[in-house]
PDB file of C-alpha atoms in Angstrom:
ATOM      1  CA  LEU A   1      -6.802   2.450  -1.367  1.00 93.00           C
ATOM      2  CA  ALA A   2      -3.198   2.653  -0.175  1.00 95.00           C
ATOM      3  CA  THR A   3      -3.276   6.437  -0.500  1.00 96.00           C
ATOM      4  CA  MET A   4      -6.549   6.702   1.401  1.00 96.00           C
ATOM      5  CA  LEU A   5      -5.228   4.592   4.294  1.00 97.00           C
ATOM      6  CA  TRP A   6      -1.935   6.497   4.321  1.00 97.00           C
ATOM      7  CA  ARG A   7      -3.740   9.829   4.491  1.00 97.00           C
ATOM      8  CA  TYR A   8      -6.022   8.551   7.246  1.00 96.00           C
ATOM      9  CA  ALA A   9      -2.881   7.511   9.168  1.00 96.00           C
ATOM     10  CA  GLY A  10      -1.679  11.121   9.012  1.00 96.00           C
ATOM     11  CA  GLU A  11       0.567  10.881   5.938  1.00 97.00           C
ATOM     12  CA  PRO A  12       3.565   9.351   7.728  1.00 96.00           C
ATOM     13  CA  ALA A  13       6.949   9.539   6.034  1.00 96.00           C
ATOM     14  CA  SER A  14       8.455   6.480   4.390  1.00 96.00           C
ATOM     15  CA  SER A  15      11.815   5.965   2.779  1.00 94.00           C
ATOM     16  CA  TYR A  16      11.059   2.352   1.844  1.00 97.00           C
ATOM     17  CA  SER A  17      12.140   1.425  -1.688  1.00 97.00           C
ATOM     18  CA  LEU A  18       9.721  -0.327  -4.013  1.00 97.00           C
ATOM     19  CA  SER A  19      12.588  -1.336  -6.308  1.00 97.00           C
ATOM     20  CA  ALA A  20      12.082  -5.043  -5.542  1.00 96.00           C
ATOM     21  CA  PHE A  21       8.842  -4.892  -7.521  1.00 97.00           C
ATOM     22  CA  THR A  22       9.158  -5.050 -11.304  1.00 97.00           C
ATOM     23  CA  ASP A  23       6.159  -2.763 -11.797  1.00 97.00           C
ATOM     24  CA  ALA A  24       7.171  -0.097  -9.267  1.00 97.00           C
ATOM     25  CA  ALA A  25       7.424   2.446 -12.081  1.00 97.00           C
ATOM     26  CA  ASN A  26       3.664   2.082 -12.601  1.00 97.00           C
ATOM     27  CA  VAL A  27       2.918   3.591  -9.185  1.00 97.00           C
ATOM     28  CA  SER A  28       1.496   7.078  -9.730  1.00 97.00           C
ATOM     29  CA  ASP A  29       3.674   9.921  -8.450  1.00 96.00           C
ATOM     30  CA  TYR A  30       1.012  11.069  -5.986  1.00 96.00           C
ATOM     31  CA  ALA A  31       0.795   7.558  -4.507  1.00 97.00           C
ATOM     32  CA  ALA A  32       4.506   6.689  -4.291  1.00 97.00           C
ATOM     33  CA  THR A  33       5.018   7.536  -0.616  1.00 97.00           C
ATOM     34  CA  ALA A  34       1.697   5.980   0.332  1.00 97.00           C
ATOM     35  CA  MET A  35       2.491   2.743  -1.505  1.00 97.00           C
ATOM     36  CA  ALA A  36       5.975   2.607   0.011  1.00 98.00           C
ATOM     37  CA  TRP A  37       4.486   3.112   3.483  1.00 98.00           C
ATOM     38  CA  ALA A  38       1.830   0.434   2.903  1.00 97.00           C
ATOM     39  CA  VAL A  39       4.400  -2.102   1.712  1.00 97.00           C
ATOM     40  CA  GLU A  40       6.851  -1.171   4.475  1.00 97.00           C
ATOM     41  CA  HIS A  41       4.196  -1.898   7.107  1.00 97.00           C
ATOM     42  CA  GLY A  42       2.865  -5.060   5.486  1.00 96.00           C
ATOM     43  CA  ILE A  43      -0.512  -3.584   4.571  1.00 97.00           C
ATOM     44  CA  ILE A  44       0.218  -4.448   0.952  1.00 97.00           C
ATOM     45  CA  THR A  45       2.406  -7.423   0.130  1.00 96.00           C
ATOM     46  CA  GLY A  46       1.981  -7.460  -3.644  1.00 95.00           C
ATOM     47  CA  VAL A  47       0.031  -9.665  -5.991  1.00 95.00           C
ATOM     48  CA  THR A  48       3.162 -11.788  -6.360  1.00 96.00           C
ATOM     49  CA  ASP A  49       6.579 -11.569  -4.731  1.00 95.00           C
ATOM     50  CA  THR A  50       7.744  -9.238  -7.496  1.00 97.00           C
ATOM     51  CA  THR A  51       4.620  -7.347  -8.615  1.00 97.00           C
ATOM     52  CA  LEU A  52       2.300  -4.833  -6.990  1.00 97.00           C
ATOM     53  CA  VAL A  53      -0.106  -4.203  -9.904  1.00 96.00           C
ATOM     54  CA  PRO A  54      -0.621  -0.617  -8.698  1.00 95.00           C
ATOM     55  CA  GLN A  55      -3.017   0.306 -11.513  1.00 94.00           C
ATOM     56  CA  GLY A  56      -5.214  -2.749 -10.929  1.00 94.00           C
ATOM     57  CA  THR A  57      -8.390  -3.021  -8.905  1.00 94.00           C
ATOM     58  CA  ALA A  58      -8.589  -4.692  -5.528  1.00 93.00           C
ATOM     59  CA  THR A  59     -11.049  -7.492  -4.951  1.00 95.00           C
ATOM     60  CA  ARG A  60     -13.297  -7.350  -1.923  1.00 97.00           C
ATOM     61  CA  ALA A  61     -11.086  -9.938  -0.208  1.00 97.00           C
ATOM     62  CA  GLN A  62      -7.928  -7.941  -0.958  1.00 96.00           C
ATOM     63  CA  ALA A  63      -9.511  -4.734   0.356  1.00 97.00           C
ATOM     64  CA  ALA A  64     -10.720  -6.490   3.524  1.00 97.00           C
ATOM     65  CA  THR A  65      -7.227  -7.872   4.092  1.00 97.00           C
ATOM     66  CA  MET A  66      -5.705  -4.424   3.657  1.00 97.00           C
ATOM     67  CA  PHE A  67      -8.165  -2.951   6.179  1.00 97.00           C
ATOM     68  CA  MET A  68      -7.392  -5.719   8.697  1.00 97.00           C
ATOM     69  CA  ARG A  69      -3.646  -5.214   8.297  1.00 97.00           C
ATOM     70  CA  TYR A  70      -4.086  -1.450   8.565  1.00 97.00           C
ATOM     71  CA  MET A  71      -5.952  -1.848  11.842  1.00 96.00           C
ATOM     72  CA  SER A  72      -3.118  -3.931  13.291  1.00 95.00           C
ATOM     73  CA  VAL A  73      -0.502  -1.352  12.223  1.00 91.00           C
ATOM     74  CA  VAL A  74      -2.246   1.904  13.132  1.00 87.00           C
ATOM     75  CA  LYS A  75      -3.593   1.960  16.654  1.00 75.00           C
TER      76      LYS A  75
END
């Protein structure tokens, strides 16, 4: 979902580091910039303060929250 939103936003650059998350290495290579951009802009805040769970599935509530945050970031 992060990659889809990032692409829809025009694939903006991001140099944000995901190193604060213990599972950052689990982010797929193709999604690394997208995930960094989504976290940088608050679209994704992580499942906990230290985990993203990038290979997990988003609940309907999590997806709705991401869409709402996306809409406030990208105008």
